[in-house]
Amino acid sequence: MSSRLVTRTRAVGETPSHAPVRRPVAVVLALSLGALLSACTQPSPEPTASTAAPSTPAVSPTPTPTQTSTGPVLVPDGTAEDNLPLFAQVVETVWTSPDHASGRAYIDALVAAGFDKSAMQVTNDLTTIGDPAESIQFSVLWGDECLIGQVGPATGEPVTVVMPALAEGGCLIGNTRPIDW
């Protein structure tokens, strides 16, 4: 009795009859994202005829207290959100300086911009074994909210946000270093 081995070659791109057909993940994700985005859009309203006189062009608004022609300013009676533009500008300025890996540089620059040093927190610049920290966080408590910044190689670009203050006070969770300079 002779056994006979039968082989069949497949054309490039042909899937075996017993193998499931797999679509590239990128195609499935792209289609899913497209469906999600189209579900989120609202149809534009139909134009309606108006008998009102055409409106006059709006006068350009005057700068808000948080913005001047030279840039953002501190708004002492404002909210954390009002002061976020200045906070972000200070963080960006230090980030592009040679001291970008020094938590003290961010604190000193924020103090120079008018923020209250006693309301600030900062994490350590170095790990427990003396290596540079992957990121540095710093904050300013502003009422019941916090201006929080994070910088470092792990974040890529500086991140600045307004978040609610912690229930126990302060803004940062974990170990922070004393601001005693």
Short mmCIF file of N, CA and C in Angstrom, two decimals:
data_model
loop_
_atom_site.label_atom_id
_atom_site.label_comp_id
_atom_site.label_asym_id
_atom_site.label_seq_id
_atom_site.Cartn_x
_atom_site.Cartn_y
_atom_site.Cartn_z
N MET A 1 0.84 -1.14 0.00
CA MET A 1 0.00 0.00 0.00
C MET A 1 0.90 1.23 0.00
N SER A 2 0.68 2.08 -0.91
CA SER A 2 1.52 3.28 -1.00
C SER A 2 0.72 4.48 -0.51
N SER A 3 1.42 5.28 0.22
CA SER A 3 0.76 6.51 0.67
C SER A 3 1.17 7.63 -0.27
N ARG A 4 0.27 8.42 -0.51
CA ARG A 4 0.51 9.49 -1.46
C ARG A 4 0.30 10.83 -0.75
N LEU A 5 1.28 11.68 -0.81
CA LEU A 5 1.22 12.99 -0.18
C LEU A 5 0.76 14.01 -1.22
N VAL A 6 -0.31 14.69 -0.87
CA VAL A 6 -0.84 15.69 -1.78
C VAL A 6 -0.54 17.06 -1.17
N THR A 7 0.07 17.88 -1.96
CA THR A 7 0.33 19.25 -1.50
C THR A 7 -0.32 20.22 -2.45
N ARG A 8 -0.67 21.32 -1.92
CA ARG A 8 -1.27 22.36 -2.73
C ARG A 8 -0.59 23.67 -2.38
N THR A 9 -0.22 24.43 -3.34
CA THR A 9 0.38 25.74 -3.09
C THR A 9 -0.72 26.79 -3.15
N ARG A 10 -0.52 27.83 -2.33
CA ARG A 10 -1.48 28.93 -2.30
C ARG A 10 -0.92 30.11 -3.08
N ALA A 11 -1.82 30.84 -3.66
CA ALA A 11 -1.42 32.11 -4.29
C ALA A 11 -1.15 33.12 -3.19
N VAL A 12 -0.30 34.09 -3.47
CA VAL A 12 0.01 35.13 -2.50
C VAL A 12 -1.28 35.84 -2.12
N GLY A 13 -1.51 36.00 -0.81
CA GLY A 13 -2.70 36.70 -0.34
C GLY A 13 -3.89 35.79 -0.13
N GLU A 14 -3.84 34.56 -0.60
CA GLU A 14 -4.94 33.62 -0.42
C GLU A 14 -4.86 33.02 0.97
N THR A 15 -5.99 32.96 1.65
CA THR A 15 -6.00 32.37 2.99
C THR A 15 -6.40 30.91 2.87
N PRO A 16 -5.85 30.07 3.74
CA PRO A 16 -6.26 28.67 3.71
C PRO A 16 -7.74 28.56 4.04
N SER A 17 -8.39 27.53 3.52
CA SER A 17 -9.82 27.39 3.71
C SER A 17 -10.17 27.17 5.17
N HIS A 18 -9.26 26.66 5.94
CA HIS A 18 -9.55 26.42 7.36
C HIS A 18 -9.16 27.60 8.25
N ALA A 19 -8.49 28.62 7.70
CA ALA A 19 -8.04 29.76 8.50
C ALA A 19 -9.09 30.87 8.46
N PRO A 20 -9.33 31.53 9.58
CA PRO A 20 -10.28 32.65 9.56
C PRO A 20 -9.68 33.83 8.81
N VAL A 21 -10.55 34.60 8.21
CA VAL A 21 -10.10 35.78 7.49
C VAL A 21 -9.87 36.88 8.52
N ARG A 22 -8.67 37.49 8.51
CA ARG A 22 -8.35 38.55 9.46
C ARG A 22 -8.16 39.86 8.71
N ARG A 23 -8.82 40.85 9.19
CA ARG A 23 -8.68 42.17 8.60
C ARG A 23 -7.59 42.92 9.38
N PRO A 24 -6.85 43.71 8.70
CA PRO A 24 -5.83 44.49 9.42
C PRO A 24 -6.48 45.36 10.50
N VAL A 25 -5.85 45.42 11.63
CA VAL A 25 -6.36 46.17 12.77
C VAL A 25 -6.54 47.65 12.41
N ALA A 26 -5.62 48.20 11.64
CA ALA A 26 -5.70 49.62 11.29
C ALA A 26 -6.98 49.92 10.52
N VAL A 27 -7.41 49.02 9.64
CA VAL A 27 -8.62 49.24 8.86
C VAL A 27 -9.83 49.22 9.77
N VAL A 28 -9.88 48.26 10.67
CA VAL A 28 -11.01 48.14 11.59
C VAL A 28 -11.07 49.37 12.49
N LEU A 29 -9.91 49.81 13.01
CA LEU A 29 -9.89 51.00 13.86
C LEU A 29 -10.32 52.24 13.10
N ALA A 30 -9.85 52.38 11.87
CA ALA A 30 -10.21 53.55 11.07
C ALA A 30 -11.71 53.59 10.81
N LEU A 31 -12.29 52.45 10.50
CA LEU A 31 -13.73 52.39 10.25
C LEU A 31 -14.51 52.69 11.53
N SER A 32 -14.05 52.15 12.65
CA SER A 32 -14.71 52.40 13.93
C SER A 32 -14.64 53.86 14.30
N LEU A 33 -13.47 54.48 14.13
CA LEU A 33 -13.30 55.88 14.45
C LEU A 33 -14.18 56.74 13.55
N GLY A 34 -14.23 56.40 12.28
CA GLY A 34 -15.07 57.16 11.35
C GLY A 34 -16.54 57.08 11.74
N ALA A 35 -16.99 55.90 12.13
CA ALA A 35 -18.38 55.74 12.55
C ALA A 35 -18.65 56.53 13.82
N LEU A 36 -17.71 56.49 14.75
CA LEU A 36 -17.86 57.23 16.00
C LEU A 36 -17.93 58.72 15.75
N LEU A 37 -17.03 59.24 14.91
CA LEU A 37 -17.02 60.67 14.63
C LEU A 37 -18.28 61.11 13.89
N SER A 38 -18.75 60.29 12.97
CA SER A 38 -19.94 60.69 12.23
C SER A 38 -21.17 60.65 13.12
N ALA A 39 -21.16 59.79 14.15
CA ALA A 39 -22.28 59.74 15.08
C ALA A 39 -22.28 60.96 15.99
N CYS A 40 -21.12 61.57 16.19
CA CYS A 40 -21.01 62.72 17.09
C CYS A 40 -21.31 64.04 16.41
N THR A 41 -21.33 64.07 15.12
CA THR A 41 -21.56 65.34 14.44
C THR A 41 -23.04 65.58 14.32
N GLN A 42 -23.41 66.83 14.36
CA GLN A 42 -24.80 67.20 14.21
C GLN A 42 -24.99 67.78 12.81
N PRO A 43 -26.14 67.49 12.22
CA PRO A 43 -26.35 68.08 10.90
C PRO A 43 -26.41 69.60 11.03
N SER A 44 -25.91 70.27 10.01
CA SER A 44 -25.93 71.73 10.06
C SER A 44 -27.37 72.20 9.88
N PRO A 45 -27.75 73.25 10.60
CA PRO A 45 -29.14 73.72 10.50
C PRO A 45 -29.42 74.28 9.11
N GLU A 46 -30.67 74.13 8.73
CA GLU A 46 -31.10 74.65 7.45
C GLU A 46 -31.12 76.17 7.53
N PRO A 47 -30.64 76.86 6.51
CA PRO A 47 -30.70 78.32 6.54
C PRO A 47 -32.14 78.79 6.51
N THR A 48 -32.40 79.83 7.26
CA THR A 48 -33.75 80.38 7.27
C THR A 48 -33.69 81.80 6.72
N ALA A 49 -34.77 82.20 6.12
CA ALA A 49 -34.84 83.55 5.57
C ALA A 49 -35.04 84.52 6.72
N SER A 50 -34.36 85.62 6.68
CA SER A 50 -34.47 86.62 7.73
C SER A 50 -34.82 87.95 7.12
N THR A 51 -35.73 88.64 7.78
CA THR A 51 -36.10 89.97 7.30
C THR A 51 -35.37 91.04 8.08
N ALA A 52 -34.58 90.64 9.06
CA ALA A 52 -33.85 91.62 9.88
C ALA A 52 -32.74 92.25 9.05
N ALA A 53 -32.39 93.44 9.44
CA ALA A 53 -31.31 94.15 8.76
C ALA A 53 -29.99 93.43 9.05
N PRO A 54 -29.07 93.45 8.12
CA PRO A 54 -27.79 92.78 8.36
C PRO A 54 -27.10 93.41 9.57
N SER A 55 -26.46 92.55 10.33
CA SER A 55 -25.80 93.04 11.53
C SER A 55 -24.50 93.74 11.17
N THR A 56 -24.12 94.65 12.04
CA THR A 56 -22.85 95.35 11.82
C THR A 56 -21.72 94.46 12.30
N PRO A 57 -20.56 94.56 11.71
CA PRO A 57 -19.47 93.73 12.14
C PRO A 57 -19.13 93.99 13.60
N ALA A 58 -18.78 92.92 14.29
CA ALA A 58 -18.45 93.03 15.72
C ALA A 58 -17.15 93.79 15.89
N VAL A 59 -17.13 94.58 16.94
CA VAL A 59 -15.91 95.31 17.28
C VAL A 59 -14.99 94.31 17.97
N SER A 60 -13.72 94.36 17.67
CA SER A 60 -12.82 93.41 18.28
C SER A 60 -12.80 93.63 19.79
N PRO A 61 -12.88 92.53 20.57
CA PRO A 61 -13.00 92.66 22.01
C PRO A 61 -11.72 93.22 22.63
N THR A 62 -11.92 93.87 23.76
CA THR A 62 -10.76 94.36 24.50
C THR A 62 -10.14 93.18 25.23
N PRO A 63 -8.85 93.22 25.48
CA PRO A 63 -8.22 92.10 26.16
C PRO A 63 -8.84 91.87 27.53
N THR A 64 -8.97 90.61 27.90
CA THR A 64 -9.47 90.27 29.23
C THR A 64 -8.37 90.55 30.24
N PRO A 65 -8.71 90.54 31.53
CA PRO A 65 -7.67 90.80 32.52
C PRO A 65 -6.55 89.78 32.50
N THR A 66 -6.77 88.60 31.91
CA THR A 66 -5.74 87.58 31.88
C THR A 66 -4.81 87.73 30.69
N GLN A 67 -5.09 88.68 29.80
CA GLN A 67 -4.29 88.82 28.59
C GLN A 67 -4.04 90.29 28.30
N THR A 68 -2.81 90.62 28.01
CA THR A 68 -2.49 91.97 27.56
C THR A 68 -1.76 91.83 26.25
N SER A 69 -1.38 92.96 25.70
CA SER A 69 -0.64 92.89 24.43
C SER A 69 0.73 92.24 24.62
N THR A 70 1.22 92.19 25.86
CA THR A 70 2.52 91.55 26.11
C THR A 70 2.38 90.12 26.59
N GLY A 71 1.16 89.65 26.80
CA GLY A 71 0.95 88.26 27.23
C GLY A 71 0.04 88.18 28.44
N PRO A 72 -0.13 86.98 28.96
CA PRO A 72 -1.02 86.77 30.11
C PRO A 72 -0.49 87.47 31.37
N VAL A 73 -1.40 87.83 32.25
CA VAL A 73 -1.05 88.45 33.52
C VAL A 73 -1.77 87.72 34.64
N LEU A 74 -1.26 87.89 35.85
CA LEU A 74 -1.88 87.31 37.03
C LEU A 74 -3.18 88.04 37.34
N VAL A 75 -4.21 87.28 37.66
CA VAL A 75 -5.50 87.85 38.04
C VAL A 75 -5.75 87.44 39.49
N PRO A 76 -5.30 88.24 40.45
CA PRO A 76 -5.39 87.85 41.86
C PRO A 76 -6.80 87.52 42.32
N ASP A 77 -7.81 88.23 41.83
CA ASP A 77 -9.19 87.96 42.23
C ASP A 77 -9.89 86.99 41.28
N GLY A 78 -9.16 86.46 40.31
CA GLY A 78 -9.74 85.56 39.33
C GLY A 78 -9.75 84.11 39.80
N THR A 79 -10.17 83.25 38.92
CA THR A 79 -10.22 81.82 39.20
C THR A 79 -8.92 81.17 38.75
N ALA A 80 -8.77 79.90 39.08
CA ALA A 80 -7.60 79.15 38.59
C ALA A 80 -7.61 79.14 37.06
N GLU A 81 -8.77 78.98 36.47
CA GLU A 81 -8.89 78.97 35.01
C GLU A 81 -8.45 80.31 34.42
N ASP A 82 -8.78 81.42 35.10
CA ASP A 82 -8.34 82.74 34.64
C ASP A 82 -6.82 82.85 34.64
N ASN A 83 -6.17 82.16 35.56
CA ASN A 83 -4.72 82.26 35.71
C ASN A 83 -3.95 81.15 35.00
N LEU A 84 -4.66 80.22 34.40
CA LEU A 84 -4.00 79.14 33.66
C LEU A 84 -3.13 79.65 32.50
N PRO A 85 -3.55 80.68 31.74
CA PRO A 85 -2.67 81.13 30.65
C PRO A 85 -1.30 81.61 31.14
N LEU A 86 -1.26 82.34 32.24
CA LEU A 86 0.02 82.79 32.78
C LEU A 86 0.82 81.60 33.31
N PHE A 87 0.17 80.73 34.04
CA PHE A 87 0.82 79.53 34.57
C PHE A 87 1.46 78.73 33.43
N ALA A 88 0.69 78.50 32.37
CA ALA A 88 1.19 77.74 31.21
C ALA A 88 2.36 78.44 30.53
N GLN A 89 2.28 79.77 30.42
CA GLN A 89 3.37 80.51 29.78
C GLN A 89 4.65 80.42 30.60
N VAL A 90 4.55 80.52 31.92
CA VAL A 90 5.72 80.40 32.79
C VAL A 90 6.33 79.00 32.64
N VAL A 91 5.49 77.98 32.67
CA VAL A 91 5.97 76.60 32.53
C VAL A 91 6.68 76.41 31.19
N GLU A 92 6.10 76.92 30.13
CA GLU A 92 6.70 76.79 28.79
C GLU A 92 8.05 77.51 28.73
N THR A 93 8.13 78.67 29.35
CA THR A 93 9.38 79.43 29.35
C THR A 93 10.49 78.66 30.06
N VAL A 94 10.18 78.11 31.23
CA VAL A 94 11.20 77.34 31.97
C VAL A 94 11.54 76.07 31.20
N TRP A 95 10.55 75.43 30.60
CA TRP A 95 10.77 74.19 29.85
C TRP A 95 11.79 74.38 28.73
N THR A 96 11.80 75.54 28.12
CA THR A 96 12.72 75.80 27.01
C THR A 96 14.06 76.35 27.49
N SER A 97 14.24 76.45 28.81
CA SER A 97 15.50 76.96 29.36
C SER A 97 16.43 75.81 29.74
N PRO A 98 17.68 76.11 30.03
CA PRO A 98 18.62 75.07 30.47
C PRO A 98 18.22 74.42 31.81
N ASP A 99 17.39 75.11 32.61
CA ASP A 99 16.97 74.59 33.92
C ASP A 99 15.69 73.76 33.84
N HIS A 100 15.32 73.25 32.69
CA HIS A 100 14.04 72.57 32.50
C HIS A 100 13.85 71.32 33.36
N ALA A 101 14.92 70.77 33.93
CA ALA A 101 14.80 69.56 34.76
C ALA A 101 14.88 69.90 36.25
N SER A 102 14.71 71.15 36.61
CA SER A 102 14.80 71.59 38.00
C SER A 102 13.44 72.07 38.49
N GLY A 103 12.89 71.36 39.47
CA GLY A 103 11.62 71.78 40.05
C GLY A 103 11.71 73.17 40.64
N ARG A 104 12.86 73.48 41.23
CA ARG A 104 13.05 74.81 41.82
C ARG A 104 12.92 75.90 40.76
N ALA A 105 13.38 75.67 39.55
CA ALA A 105 13.28 76.67 38.50
C ALA A 105 11.82 77.02 38.20
N TYR A 106 10.95 76.02 38.21
CA TYR A 106 9.52 76.27 37.97
C TYR A 106 8.91 77.07 39.12
N ILE A 107 9.24 76.67 40.35
CA ILE A 107 8.71 77.37 41.52
C ILE A 107 9.20 78.83 41.52
N ASP A 108 10.49 79.04 41.31
CA ASP A 108 11.03 80.41 41.30
C ASP A 108 10.39 81.26 40.21
N ALA A 109 10.19 80.69 39.04
CA ALA A 109 9.58 81.44 37.93
C ALA A 109 8.11 81.76 38.22
N LEU A 110 7.40 80.83 38.85
CA LEU A 110 6.00 81.09 39.21
C LEU A 110 5.91 82.18 40.28
N VAL A 111 6.82 82.16 41.24
CA VAL A 111 6.86 83.21 42.26
C VAL A 111 7.15 84.55 41.60
N ALA A 112 8.10 84.60 40.68
CA ALA A 112 8.44 85.84 39.98
C ALA A 112 7.24 86.37 39.18
N ALA A 113 6.36 85.46 38.74
CA ALA A 113 5.17 85.87 37.99
C ALA A 113 4.04 86.33 38.91
N GLY A 114 4.22 86.16 40.23
CA GLY A 114 3.22 86.65 41.17
C GLY A 114 2.43 85.59 41.91
N PHE A 115 2.68 84.32 41.63
CA PHE A 115 1.96 83.26 42.34
C PHE A 115 2.51 83.13 43.76
N ASP A 116 1.65 82.69 44.69
CA ASP A 116 1.98 82.59 46.10
C ASP A 116 2.81 81.33 46.39
N LYS A 117 4.04 81.52 46.82
CA LYS A 117 4.95 80.40 47.09
C LYS A 117 4.40 79.47 48.18
N SER A 118 3.72 80.02 49.17
CA SER A 118 3.20 79.19 50.26
C SER A 118 2.07 78.27 49.80
N ALA A 119 1.51 78.51 48.61
CA ALA A 119 0.43 77.67 48.08
C ALA A 119 0.96 76.64 47.08
N MET A 120 2.29 76.49 46.98
CA MET A 120 2.89 75.62 45.97
C MET A 120 3.37 74.30 46.54
N GLN A 121 3.42 73.31 45.66
CA GLN A 121 4.01 72.01 45.94
C GLN A 121 4.87 71.63 44.75
N VAL A 122 5.91 70.80 44.97
CA VAL A 122 6.76 70.32 43.89
C VAL A 122 7.29 68.94 44.27
N THR A 123 7.43 68.08 43.26
CA THR A 123 8.01 66.76 43.50
C THR A 123 9.53 66.84 43.34
N ASN A 124 10.20 65.77 43.69
CA ASN A 124 11.66 65.72 43.62
C ASN A 124 12.16 65.68 42.18
N ASP A 125 13.35 66.27 41.99
CA ASP A 125 14.01 66.26 40.68
C ASP A 125 14.73 64.93 40.42
N LEU A 126 15.09 64.25 41.51
CA LEU A 126 15.88 63.02 41.41
C LEU A 126 15.13 61.85 42.04
N THR A 127 15.41 60.65 41.52
CA THR A 127 14.84 59.44 42.11
C THR A 127 15.58 59.13 43.41
N THR A 128 15.15 58.10 44.11
CA THR A 128 15.80 57.72 45.38
C THR A 128 17.22 57.22 45.18
N ILE A 129 17.58 56.86 43.95
CA ILE A 129 18.97 56.41 43.70
C ILE A 129 19.79 57.48 42.99
N GLY A 130 19.24 58.69 42.90
CA GLY A 130 20.00 59.80 42.35
C GLY A 130 19.90 60.02 40.86
N ASP A 131 19.06 59.28 40.17
CA ASP A 131 18.86 59.50 38.73
C ASP A 131 17.83 60.62 38.53
N PRO A 132 17.90 61.31 37.38
CA PRO A 132 16.88 62.34 37.11
C PRO A 132 15.48 61.71 37.09
N ALA A 133 14.53 62.40 37.68
CA ALA A 133 13.14 61.93 37.70
C ALA A 133 12.59 61.90 36.28
N GLU A 134 11.72 60.94 36.00
CA GLU A 134 11.10 60.86 34.68
C GLU A 134 10.16 62.03 34.44
N SER A 135 9.59 62.55 35.51
CA SER A 135 8.76 63.75 35.39
C SER A 135 8.78 64.49 36.71
N ILE A 136 8.51 65.77 36.62
CA ILE A 136 8.42 66.64 37.78
C ILE A 136 7.04 67.25 37.75
N GLN A 137 6.35 67.23 38.89
CA GLN A 137 5.04 67.87 38.99
C GLN A 137 5.17 69.03 39.98
N PHE A 138 4.39 70.06 39.74
CA PHE A 138 4.36 71.21 40.63
C PHE A 138 2.97 71.79 40.54
N SER A 139 2.57 72.51 41.60
CA SER A 139 1.21 73.01 41.64
C SER A 139 1.12 74.29 42.43
N VAL A 140 0.02 75.00 42.19
CA VAL A 140 -0.35 76.18 42.97
C VAL A 140 -1.80 75.97 43.39
N LEU A 141 -2.04 75.94 44.70
CA LEU A 141 -3.40 75.86 45.22
C LEU A 141 -4.05 77.22 45.03
N TRP A 142 -5.20 77.25 44.34
CA TRP A 142 -5.89 78.51 44.05
C TRP A 142 -7.34 78.32 44.48
N GLY A 143 -7.65 78.75 45.70
CA GLY A 143 -9.00 78.54 46.22
C GLY A 143 -9.23 77.05 46.42
N ASP A 144 -10.28 76.55 45.81
CA ASP A 144 -10.55 75.10 45.91
C ASP A 144 -10.14 74.37 44.64
N GLU A 145 -9.27 75.00 43.86
CA GLU A 145 -8.75 74.38 42.63
C GLU A 145 -7.23 74.44 42.63
N CYS A 146 -6.64 73.72 41.69
CA CYS A 146 -5.19 73.67 41.58
C CYS A 146 -4.75 73.91 40.15
N LEU A 147 -3.72 74.71 40.01
CA LEU A 147 -3.00 74.82 38.74
C LEU A 147 -1.90 73.79 38.85
N ILE A 148 -1.88 72.82 37.95
CA ILE A 148 -0.90 71.74 38.03
C ILE A 148 -0.10 71.68 36.75
N GLY A 149 1.21 71.53 36.90
CA GLY A 149 2.10 71.38 35.76
C GLY A 149 2.89 70.10 35.89
N GLN A 150 3.21 69.51 34.76
CA GLN A 150 4.05 68.32 34.72
C GLN A 150 4.98 68.44 33.52
N VAL A 151 6.27 68.17 33.78
CA VAL A 151 7.27 68.23 32.73
C VAL A 151 8.21 67.05 32.86
N GLY A 152 8.89 66.73 31.79
CA GLY A 152 9.88 65.67 31.81
C GLY A 152 9.89 64.92 30.51
N PRO A 153 10.92 64.09 30.33
CA PRO A 153 11.02 63.32 29.09
C PRO A 153 9.81 62.42 28.87
N ALA A 154 9.21 61.94 29.95
CA ALA A 154 8.06 61.04 29.82
C ALA A 154 6.82 61.76 29.30
N THR A 155 6.72 63.07 29.52
CA THR A 155 5.53 63.80 29.08
C THR A 155 5.70 64.40 27.69
N GLY A 156 6.94 64.49 27.21
CA GLY A 156 7.18 65.13 25.91
C GLY A 156 7.12 66.62 26.06
N GLU A 157 5.97 67.19 25.93
CA GLU A 157 5.75 68.63 26.09
C GLU A 157 5.20 68.88 27.49
N PRO A 158 5.37 70.10 28.00
CA PRO A 158 4.78 70.41 29.31
C PRO A 158 3.27 70.26 29.29
N VAL A 159 2.73 69.85 30.42
CA VAL A 159 1.29 69.71 30.57
C VAL A 159 0.86 70.64 31.69
N THR A 160 -0.15 71.44 31.46
CA THR A 160 -0.70 72.32 32.49
C THR A 160 -2.22 72.18 32.49
N VAL A 161 -2.79 72.02 33.68
CA VAL A 161 -4.23 71.83 33.81
C VAL A 161 -4.73 72.49 35.08
N VAL A 162 -6.04 72.67 35.15
CA VAL A 162 -6.72 73.06 36.38
C VAL A 162 -7.50 71.85 36.84
N MET A 163 -7.30 71.49 38.11
CA MET A 163 -7.98 70.33 38.70
C MET A 163 -8.54 70.75 40.07
N PRO A 164 -9.54 70.02 40.57
CA PRO A 164 -10.02 70.32 41.92
C PRO A 164 -8.93 70.03 42.95
N ALA A 165 -8.93 70.79 44.03
CA ALA A 165 -7.99 70.55 45.12
C ALA A 165 -8.36 69.23 45.79
N LEU A 166 -7.39 68.61 46.43
CA LEU A 166 -7.62 67.37 47.16
C LEU A 166 -8.47 67.67 48.41
N ALA A 167 -9.29 66.72 48.82
CA ALA A 167 -10.15 66.91 49.98
C ALA A 167 -9.35 67.23 51.24
N GLU A 168 -8.18 66.63 51.36
CA GLU A 168 -7.33 66.87 52.54
C GLU A 168 -6.46 68.11 52.39
N GLY A 169 -6.64 68.85 51.32
CA GLY A 169 -5.85 70.05 51.07
C GLY A 169 -4.70 69.74 50.13
N GLY A 170 -4.17 70.76 49.52
CA GLY A 170 -3.08 70.57 48.58
C GLY A 170 -3.55 70.09 47.23
N CYS A 171 -2.56 69.82 46.37
CA CYS A 171 -2.87 69.48 44.99
C CYS A 171 -2.23 68.17 44.53
N LEU A 172 -1.08 67.83 45.07
CA LEU A 172 -0.33 66.67 44.60
C LEU A 172 -0.43 65.52 45.59
N ILE A 173 -0.60 64.33 45.07
CA ILE A 173 -0.64 63.11 45.88
C ILE A 173 0.77 62.54 45.93
N GLY A 174 1.16 62.03 47.06
CA GLY A 174 2.47 61.40 47.17
C GLY A 174 3.48 62.32 47.82
N ASN A 175 4.74 61.94 47.68
CA ASN A 175 5.81 62.70 48.31
C ASN A 175 6.13 63.95 47.53
N THR A 176 6.16 65.05 48.24
CA THR A 176 6.62 66.31 47.65
C THR A 176 7.79 66.79 48.50
N ARG A 177 8.57 67.67 47.93
CA ARG A 177 9.71 68.18 48.68
C ARG A 177 9.38 69.52 49.30
N PRO A 178 10.01 69.85 50.41
CA PRO A 178 9.74 71.15 51.02
C PRO A 178 10.26 72.28 50.14
N ILE A 179 9.48 73.33 50.08
CA ILE A 179 9.91 74.53 49.35
C ILE A 179 10.44 75.47 50.43
N ASP A 180 11.70 75.27 50.76
CA ASP A 180 12.29 75.98 51.90
C ASP A 180 13.40 76.93 51.48
N TRP A 181 13.39 77.35 50.27
CA TRP A 181 14.41 78.31 49.82
C TRP A 181 13.81 79.67 49.64
#
